[in-house]
Coordinates of C-alpha atoms and ligand atoms in Angstrom, one line a residue:
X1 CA -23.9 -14.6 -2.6
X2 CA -21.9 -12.0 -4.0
X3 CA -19.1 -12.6 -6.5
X4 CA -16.0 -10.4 -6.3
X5 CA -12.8 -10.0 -8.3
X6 CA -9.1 -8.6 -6.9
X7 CA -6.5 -8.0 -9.0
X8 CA -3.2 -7.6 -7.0
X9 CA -4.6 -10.3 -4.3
X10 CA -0.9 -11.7 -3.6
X11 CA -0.2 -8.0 -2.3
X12 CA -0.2 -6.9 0.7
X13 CA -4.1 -4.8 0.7
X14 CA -4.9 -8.1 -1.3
X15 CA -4.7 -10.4 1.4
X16 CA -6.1 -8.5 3.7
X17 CA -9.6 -7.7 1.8
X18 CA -9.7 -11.5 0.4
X19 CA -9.9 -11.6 4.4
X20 CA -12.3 -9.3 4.8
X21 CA -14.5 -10.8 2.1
X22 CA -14.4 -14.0 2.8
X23 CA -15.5 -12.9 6.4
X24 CA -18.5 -11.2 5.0
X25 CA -19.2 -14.4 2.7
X26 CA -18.6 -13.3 -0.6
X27 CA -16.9 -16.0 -3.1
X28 CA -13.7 -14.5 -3.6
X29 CA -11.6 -14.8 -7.0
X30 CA -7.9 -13.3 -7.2
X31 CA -6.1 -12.8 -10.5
X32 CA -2.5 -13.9 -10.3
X33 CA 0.5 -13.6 -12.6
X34 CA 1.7 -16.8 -14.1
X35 CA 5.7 -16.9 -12.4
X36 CA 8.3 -19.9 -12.8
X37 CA 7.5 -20.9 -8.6
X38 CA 3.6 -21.0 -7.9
X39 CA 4.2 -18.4 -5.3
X40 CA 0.5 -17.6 -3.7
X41 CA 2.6 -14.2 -1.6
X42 CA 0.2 -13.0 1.1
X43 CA -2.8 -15.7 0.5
X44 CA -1.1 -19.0 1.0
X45 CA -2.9 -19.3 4.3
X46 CA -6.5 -19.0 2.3
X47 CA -5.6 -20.1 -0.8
X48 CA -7.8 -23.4 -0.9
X49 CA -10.7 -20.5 -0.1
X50 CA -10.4 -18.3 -3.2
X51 CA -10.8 -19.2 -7.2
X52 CA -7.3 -17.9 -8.6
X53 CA -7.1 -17.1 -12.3
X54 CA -4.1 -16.3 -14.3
X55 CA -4.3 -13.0 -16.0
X56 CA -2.0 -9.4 -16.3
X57 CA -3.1 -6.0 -16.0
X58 CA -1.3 -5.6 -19.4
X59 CA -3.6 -8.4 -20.9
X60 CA -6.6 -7.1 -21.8
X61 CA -7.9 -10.4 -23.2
X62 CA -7.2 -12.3 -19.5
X63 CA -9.0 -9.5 -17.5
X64 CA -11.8 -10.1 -20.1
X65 CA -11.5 -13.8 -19.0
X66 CA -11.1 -13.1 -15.8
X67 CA -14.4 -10.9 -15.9
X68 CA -16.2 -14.2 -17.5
X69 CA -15.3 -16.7 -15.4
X70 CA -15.7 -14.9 -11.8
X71 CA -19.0 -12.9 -13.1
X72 CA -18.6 -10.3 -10.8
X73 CA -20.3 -8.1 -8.8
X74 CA -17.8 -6.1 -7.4
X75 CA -14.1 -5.2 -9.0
X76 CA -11.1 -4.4 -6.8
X77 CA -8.2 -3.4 -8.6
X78 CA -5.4 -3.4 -6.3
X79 CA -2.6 -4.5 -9.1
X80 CA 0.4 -2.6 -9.9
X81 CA 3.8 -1.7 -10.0
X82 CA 3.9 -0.5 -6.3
X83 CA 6.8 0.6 -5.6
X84 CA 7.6 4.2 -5.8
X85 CA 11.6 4.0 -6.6
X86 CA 11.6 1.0 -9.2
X87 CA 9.5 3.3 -10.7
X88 CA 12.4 5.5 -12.2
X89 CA 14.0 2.2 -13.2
X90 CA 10.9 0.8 -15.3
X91 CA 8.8 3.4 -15.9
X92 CA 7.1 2.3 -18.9
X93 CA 6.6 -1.1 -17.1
X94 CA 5.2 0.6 -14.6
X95 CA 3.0 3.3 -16.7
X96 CA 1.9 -0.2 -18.9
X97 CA 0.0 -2.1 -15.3
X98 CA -0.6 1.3 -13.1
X99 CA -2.3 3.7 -16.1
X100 CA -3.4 2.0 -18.9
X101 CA -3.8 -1.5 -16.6
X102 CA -6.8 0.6 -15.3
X103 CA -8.4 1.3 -19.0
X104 CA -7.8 -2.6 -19.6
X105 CA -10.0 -3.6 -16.6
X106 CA -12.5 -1.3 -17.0
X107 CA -13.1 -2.1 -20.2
X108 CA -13.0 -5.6 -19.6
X109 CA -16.2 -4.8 -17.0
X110 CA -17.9 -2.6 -20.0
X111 CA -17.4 -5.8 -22.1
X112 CA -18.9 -8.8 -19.5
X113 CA -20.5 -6.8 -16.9
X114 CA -20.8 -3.1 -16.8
X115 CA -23.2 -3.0 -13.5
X116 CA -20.4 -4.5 -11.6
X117 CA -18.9 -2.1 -9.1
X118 CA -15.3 -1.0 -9.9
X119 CA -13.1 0.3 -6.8
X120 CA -9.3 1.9 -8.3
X121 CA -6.3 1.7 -5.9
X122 CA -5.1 5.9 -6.1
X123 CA -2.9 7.3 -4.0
X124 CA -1.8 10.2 -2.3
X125 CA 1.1 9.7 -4.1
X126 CA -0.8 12.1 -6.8
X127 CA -1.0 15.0 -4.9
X128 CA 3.3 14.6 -4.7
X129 CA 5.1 18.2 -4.3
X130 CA 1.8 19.2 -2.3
X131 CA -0.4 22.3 -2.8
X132 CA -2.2 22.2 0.6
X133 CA -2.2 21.2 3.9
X134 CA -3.7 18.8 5.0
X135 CA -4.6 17.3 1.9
X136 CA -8.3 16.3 0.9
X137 CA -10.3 15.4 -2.3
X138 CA -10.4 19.2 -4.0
X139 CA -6.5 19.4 -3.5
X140 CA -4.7 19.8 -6.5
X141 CA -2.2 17.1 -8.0
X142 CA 1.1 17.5 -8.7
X143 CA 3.2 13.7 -8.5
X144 CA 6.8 13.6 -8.3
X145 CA 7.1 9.7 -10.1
X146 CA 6.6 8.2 -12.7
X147 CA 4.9 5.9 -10.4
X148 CA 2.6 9.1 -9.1
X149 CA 2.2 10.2 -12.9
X150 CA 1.0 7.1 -14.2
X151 CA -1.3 6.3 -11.1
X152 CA -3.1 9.9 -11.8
X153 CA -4.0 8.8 -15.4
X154 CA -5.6 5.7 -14.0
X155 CA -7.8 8.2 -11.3
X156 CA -8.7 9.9 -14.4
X157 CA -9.7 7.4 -16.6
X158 CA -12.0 6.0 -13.4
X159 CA -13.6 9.1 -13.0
X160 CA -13.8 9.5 -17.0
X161 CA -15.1 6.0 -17.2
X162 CA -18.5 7.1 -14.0
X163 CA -19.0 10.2 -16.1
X164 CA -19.1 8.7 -20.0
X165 CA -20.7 5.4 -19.2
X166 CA -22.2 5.9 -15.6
X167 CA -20.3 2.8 -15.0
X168 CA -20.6 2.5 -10.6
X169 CA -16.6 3.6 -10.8
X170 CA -15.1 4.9 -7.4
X171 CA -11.3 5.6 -6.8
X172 CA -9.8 5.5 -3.0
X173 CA -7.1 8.3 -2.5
X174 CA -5.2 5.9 0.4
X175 CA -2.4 7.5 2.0
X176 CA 0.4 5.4 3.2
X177 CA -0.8 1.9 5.2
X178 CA 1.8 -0.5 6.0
X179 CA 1.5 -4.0 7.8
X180 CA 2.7 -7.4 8.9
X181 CA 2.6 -8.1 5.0
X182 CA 4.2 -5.1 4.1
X183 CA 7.2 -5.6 1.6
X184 CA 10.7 -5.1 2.5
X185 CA 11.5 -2.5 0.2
X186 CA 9.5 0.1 1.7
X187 CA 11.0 2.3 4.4
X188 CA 8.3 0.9 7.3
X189 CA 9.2 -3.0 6.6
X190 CA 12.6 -2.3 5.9
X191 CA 13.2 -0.5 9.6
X192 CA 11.2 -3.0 11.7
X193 CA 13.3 -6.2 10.0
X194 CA 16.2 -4.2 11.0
X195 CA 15.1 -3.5 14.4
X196 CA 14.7 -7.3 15.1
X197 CA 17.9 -8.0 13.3
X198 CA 19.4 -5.8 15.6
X199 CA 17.7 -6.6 18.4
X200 CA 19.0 -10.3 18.0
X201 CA 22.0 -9.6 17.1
X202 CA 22.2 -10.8 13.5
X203 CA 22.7 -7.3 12.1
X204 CA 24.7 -4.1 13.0
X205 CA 23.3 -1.1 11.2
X206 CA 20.5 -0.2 8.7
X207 CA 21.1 2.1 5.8
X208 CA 18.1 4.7 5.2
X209 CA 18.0 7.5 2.4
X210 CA 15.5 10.6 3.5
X211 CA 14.9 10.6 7.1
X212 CA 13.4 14.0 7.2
X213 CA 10.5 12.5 4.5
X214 CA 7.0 12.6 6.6
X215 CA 4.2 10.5 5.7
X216 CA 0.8 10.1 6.6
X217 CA 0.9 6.2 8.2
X218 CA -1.9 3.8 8.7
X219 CA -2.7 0.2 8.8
X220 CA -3.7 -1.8 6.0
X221 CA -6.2 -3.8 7.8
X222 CA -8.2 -0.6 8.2
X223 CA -7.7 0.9 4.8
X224 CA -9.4 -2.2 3.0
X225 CA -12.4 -1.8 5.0
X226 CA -12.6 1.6 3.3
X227 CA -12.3 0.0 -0.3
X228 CA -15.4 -2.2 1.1
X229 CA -17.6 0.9 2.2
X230 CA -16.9 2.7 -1.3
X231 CA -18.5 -0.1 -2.8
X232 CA -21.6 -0.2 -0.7
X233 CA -22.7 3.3 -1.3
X234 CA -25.6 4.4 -3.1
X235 CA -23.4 6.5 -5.6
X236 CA -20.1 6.0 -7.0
X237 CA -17.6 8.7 -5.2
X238 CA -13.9 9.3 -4.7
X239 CA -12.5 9.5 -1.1
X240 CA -9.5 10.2 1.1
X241 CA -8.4 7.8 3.3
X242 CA -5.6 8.7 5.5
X243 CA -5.3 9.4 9.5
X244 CA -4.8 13.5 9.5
X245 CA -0.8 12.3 11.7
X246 CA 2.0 12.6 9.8
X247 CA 5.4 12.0 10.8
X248 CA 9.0 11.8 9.7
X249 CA 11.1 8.1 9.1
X250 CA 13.7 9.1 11.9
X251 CA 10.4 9.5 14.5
X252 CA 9.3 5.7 12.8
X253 CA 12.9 4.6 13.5
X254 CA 12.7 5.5 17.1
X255 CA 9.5 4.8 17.8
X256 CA 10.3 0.9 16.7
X257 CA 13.9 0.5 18.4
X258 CA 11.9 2.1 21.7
X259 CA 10.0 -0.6 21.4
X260 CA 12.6 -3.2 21.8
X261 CA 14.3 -1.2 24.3
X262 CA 17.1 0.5 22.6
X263 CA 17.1 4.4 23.2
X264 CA 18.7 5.9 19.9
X265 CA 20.7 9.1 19.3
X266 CA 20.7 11.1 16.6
X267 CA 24.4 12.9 15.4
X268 CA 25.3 15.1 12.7
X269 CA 23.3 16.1 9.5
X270 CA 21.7 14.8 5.8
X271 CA 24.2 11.9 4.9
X272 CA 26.6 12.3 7.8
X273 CA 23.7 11.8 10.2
X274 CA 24.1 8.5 12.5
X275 CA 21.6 7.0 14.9
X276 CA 23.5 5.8 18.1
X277 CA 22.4 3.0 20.5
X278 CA 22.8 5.1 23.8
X279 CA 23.3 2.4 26.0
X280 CA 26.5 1.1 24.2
X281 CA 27.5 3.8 21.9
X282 CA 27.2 1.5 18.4
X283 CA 25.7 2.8 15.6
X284 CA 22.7 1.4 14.4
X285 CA 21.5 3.7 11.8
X286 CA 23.3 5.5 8.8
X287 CA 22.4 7.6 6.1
X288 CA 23.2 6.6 2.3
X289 CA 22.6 8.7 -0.5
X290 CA 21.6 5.8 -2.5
X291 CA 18.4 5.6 -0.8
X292 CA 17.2 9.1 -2.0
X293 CA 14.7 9.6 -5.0
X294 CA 15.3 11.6 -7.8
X295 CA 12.4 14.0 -6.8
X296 CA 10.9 13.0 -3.8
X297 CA 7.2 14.3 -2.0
X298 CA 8.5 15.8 1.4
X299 CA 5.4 15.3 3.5
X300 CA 1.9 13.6 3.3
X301 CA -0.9 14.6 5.8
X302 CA -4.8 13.4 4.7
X303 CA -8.0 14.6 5.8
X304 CA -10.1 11.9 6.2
X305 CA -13.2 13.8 7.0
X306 CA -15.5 13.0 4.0
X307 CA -14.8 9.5 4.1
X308 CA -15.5 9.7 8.3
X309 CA -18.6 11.9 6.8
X310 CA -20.4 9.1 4.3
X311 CA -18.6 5.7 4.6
X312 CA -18.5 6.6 8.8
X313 CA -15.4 4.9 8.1
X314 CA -13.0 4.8 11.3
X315 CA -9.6 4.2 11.6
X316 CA -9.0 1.9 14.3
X317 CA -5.1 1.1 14.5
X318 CA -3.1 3.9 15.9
X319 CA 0.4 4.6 14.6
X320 CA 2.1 3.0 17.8
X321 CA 0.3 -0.2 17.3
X322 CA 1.1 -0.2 13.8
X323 CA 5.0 -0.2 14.6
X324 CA 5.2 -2.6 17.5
X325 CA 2.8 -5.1 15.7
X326 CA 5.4 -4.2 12.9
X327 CA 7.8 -5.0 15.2
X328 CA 7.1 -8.0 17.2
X329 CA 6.2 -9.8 13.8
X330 CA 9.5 -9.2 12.7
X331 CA 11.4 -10.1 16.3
X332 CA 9.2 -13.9 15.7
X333 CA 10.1 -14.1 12.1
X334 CA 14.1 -13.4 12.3
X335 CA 14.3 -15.4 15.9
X336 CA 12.4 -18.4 13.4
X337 CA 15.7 -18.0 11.1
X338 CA 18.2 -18.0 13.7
X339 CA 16.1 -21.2 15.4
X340 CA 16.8 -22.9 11.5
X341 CA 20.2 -21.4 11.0
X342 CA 21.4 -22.9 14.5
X343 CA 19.9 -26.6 13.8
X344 CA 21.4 -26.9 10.5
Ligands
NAP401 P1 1.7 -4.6 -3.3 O1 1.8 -5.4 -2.0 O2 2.9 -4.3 -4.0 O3 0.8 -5.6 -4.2 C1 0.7 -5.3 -5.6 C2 0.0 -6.5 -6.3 O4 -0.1 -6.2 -7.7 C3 0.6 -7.9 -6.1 O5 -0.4 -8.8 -5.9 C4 1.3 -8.0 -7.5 O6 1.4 -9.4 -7.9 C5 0.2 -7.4 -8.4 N1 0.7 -7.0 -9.7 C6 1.8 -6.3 -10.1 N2 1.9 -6.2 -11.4 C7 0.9 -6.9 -11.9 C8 0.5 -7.2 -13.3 N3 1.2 -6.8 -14.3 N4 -0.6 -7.9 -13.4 C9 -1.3 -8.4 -12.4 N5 -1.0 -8.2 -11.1 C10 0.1 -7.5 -10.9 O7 0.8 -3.3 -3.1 P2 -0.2 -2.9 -1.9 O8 0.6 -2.2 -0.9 O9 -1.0 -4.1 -1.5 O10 -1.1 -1.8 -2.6 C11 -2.3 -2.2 -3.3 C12 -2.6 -1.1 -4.3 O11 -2.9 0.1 -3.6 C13 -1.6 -0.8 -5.4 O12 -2.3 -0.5 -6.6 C14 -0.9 0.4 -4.8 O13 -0.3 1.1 -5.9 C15 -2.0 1.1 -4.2 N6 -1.7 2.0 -3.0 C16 -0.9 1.5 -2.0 C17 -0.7 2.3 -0.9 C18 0.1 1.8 0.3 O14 0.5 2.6 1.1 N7 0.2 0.4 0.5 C19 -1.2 3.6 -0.8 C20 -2.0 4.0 -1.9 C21 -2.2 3.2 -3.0 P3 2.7 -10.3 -7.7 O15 2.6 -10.9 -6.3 O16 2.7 -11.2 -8.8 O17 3.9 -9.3 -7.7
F7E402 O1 8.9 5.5 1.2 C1 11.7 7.6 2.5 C2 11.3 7.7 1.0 O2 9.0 3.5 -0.2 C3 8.4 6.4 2.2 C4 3.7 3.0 -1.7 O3 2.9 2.1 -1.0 O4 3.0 4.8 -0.3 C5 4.1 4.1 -0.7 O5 5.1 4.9 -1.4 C6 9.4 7.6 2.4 C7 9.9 8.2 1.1 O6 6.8 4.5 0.4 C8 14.2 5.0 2.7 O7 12.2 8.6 0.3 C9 13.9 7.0 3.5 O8 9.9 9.6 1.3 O9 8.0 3.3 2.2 P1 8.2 4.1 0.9 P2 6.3 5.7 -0.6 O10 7.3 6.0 -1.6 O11 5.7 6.7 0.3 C10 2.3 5.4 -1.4 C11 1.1 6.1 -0.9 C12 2.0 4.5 -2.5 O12 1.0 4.6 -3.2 C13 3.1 3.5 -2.9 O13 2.5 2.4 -3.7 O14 10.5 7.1 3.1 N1 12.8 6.7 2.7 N2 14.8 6.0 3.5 C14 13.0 5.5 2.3 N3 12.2 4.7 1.5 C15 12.6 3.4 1.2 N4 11.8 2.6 0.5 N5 13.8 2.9 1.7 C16 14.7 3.7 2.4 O15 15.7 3.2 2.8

């Protein structure tokens, strides 16, 4: 039986690969951060399944520990400071889990078991204010974060670590994949809670920054598979994931209220813009500067073709099933709350 160890398992690609682990009957450990409410995010529904440890990415001494106790055979490290706009507001914090995190954990592998294969979380993110399109693995980088800057140090220091110690080191250059689990900070979430608020009538509007920002969007479920495959190759390799679609947040906006039956309308331009229900003439979308980044990466568009190539990876969600799955989780979840809020 093989052993593996995630680091970010309470996240949202977290869950989903304990999932897929599990499934393929590997004993699954998770490192999670010691927090004032036991809060098990995204695994509470397999918790009693997989060996938790308490460790940091900034702790090199509890990834060591964490490297003792699981032994294993395969390291996914999925931890960090994810999200690309808190990045401005901690960006040491976030240089501290996301760059030199990465040096801590592989390290922590050289020290207790350097044959154990190593699988980095990069991210399109890196290639920021883009040099080409589509994007692939020869594509220059050029982030636009400090949440894109420190993530390129730790796709470095991966590759750095496969060349200097021949350590079985791979990084996965995921574009955007969003989910069920998704957090409610990032734009995808964010729209399809509002669309069910709206829907239900428990909201009026939501408040968006860049809607002319495309991205490259697939499903997480898919993406971990990916991580998987990396692992099981006969050489350690970097790879592209994405789904070679991009689109633009207003086409994700209409896309989800289309699927609850509300037709919008788009008026005026950049922060004056509104989205209009056209059926009763309300707005249910507005633009508000505070939502915009200090430098932001206008447009994302992967080529998957290497990865389609070797790993014969497949994506298998397309973007309309992502949304209304989005969606109709989020249209059970809020009609839960008002079910609550009306007994009490
Ligand atoms: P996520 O939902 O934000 O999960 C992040 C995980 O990291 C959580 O489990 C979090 O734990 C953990 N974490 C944060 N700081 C930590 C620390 N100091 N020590 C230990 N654990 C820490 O992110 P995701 O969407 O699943 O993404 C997984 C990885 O892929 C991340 O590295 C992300 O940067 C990268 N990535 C994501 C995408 C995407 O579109 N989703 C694309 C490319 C790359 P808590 O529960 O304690 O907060
Ligand atoms: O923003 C625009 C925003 O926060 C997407 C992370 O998983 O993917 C993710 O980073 C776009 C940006 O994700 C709002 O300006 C407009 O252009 O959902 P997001 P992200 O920044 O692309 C990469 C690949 C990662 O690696 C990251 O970890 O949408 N946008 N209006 C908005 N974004 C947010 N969050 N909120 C808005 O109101």
């Amino acid at each position: 039986m093989k052993h593996a160890l995630i680091t970010g398992i309470t996240g949202q690609d977290g869950s989903y690969l304990a999932e897929l682990l599990l499934e393929k009957g590997y004993e699954v450990y998770g490192i999670m951060r010691r927090k004032s409410v036991v809060d098990y995010g995204n695994v509470g529904h397999i918790k009693d399944k997989v060996h938790f440890i308490y460790a940091d990415m900034t702790d090199l001494v509890s990834l060591v520990n964490a490297m003792r106790i699981s032994q294993a055979d395969e390291v996914y490290n999925l931890a960090a400071q994810s999200f690309v706009a808190t990045s401005w507001e901690q960006p040491i914090a976030t240089a501290d889990i996301d760059a030199i995190g990465v040096t801590n954990m592989l390290e922590a592998i050289r020290t207790v078991k350097p044959e154990s294969h190593f699988y980095q979380a990069s991210t399109s993110e890196m290639f920021g204010l883009v040099q080409e399109m589509p994007q692939t693995e020869k594509t220059p980088f050029y982030p636009r974060s400090p949440y894109g800057v420190a993530k390129l140090y730790g796709h470095w220091i991966t590759k750095n670590y496969r060349e200097s110690y021949d350590m079985f080191a791979c990084s996965g250059i995921l574009f955007n994949h969003e989910s069920e689990r998704r957090g409610k900070e990032f734009v995808t979430r964010k729209i399809t809670d509002a669309v069910a608020r709206i829907k239900l009538g428990v909201q009026d509007y939501v408040e968006l920054g860049n809607m002319d920002s495309k991205r490259d969007w697939g499903h997480s479920k898919d993406y971990v598979r990916a991580m998987w495959l990396m692992l099981q190759q006969e050489k350690p390799d970097d790879y592209v994931i994405a789904t070679n679609e991009t689109r633009t947040v207003r086409e994700f906006v209409e896309t989800a209220f289309t699927h609850v039956g509300i037709k919008v309308e788009w008026r005026g331009y950049g922060v004056d813009e509104v989205g209009i229900n056209k059926e009763n003439g309300s707005i249910i979308v507005k633009v508000n500067k505070q939502f915009f980044r200090p430098a932001e990466v206008d447009v994302l568009l992967g080529n998957p073709k290497k990865a389609d190539t070797e790993l014969k990876w497949v994506r298998e969600i397309p973007f309309r099933e992502l949304v209304t799955r989005m969606v109709d989780n989020d249209m059970s979840l809020v009609a839960e709350e008002i079910k609550i809020a009306n007994l009490k």
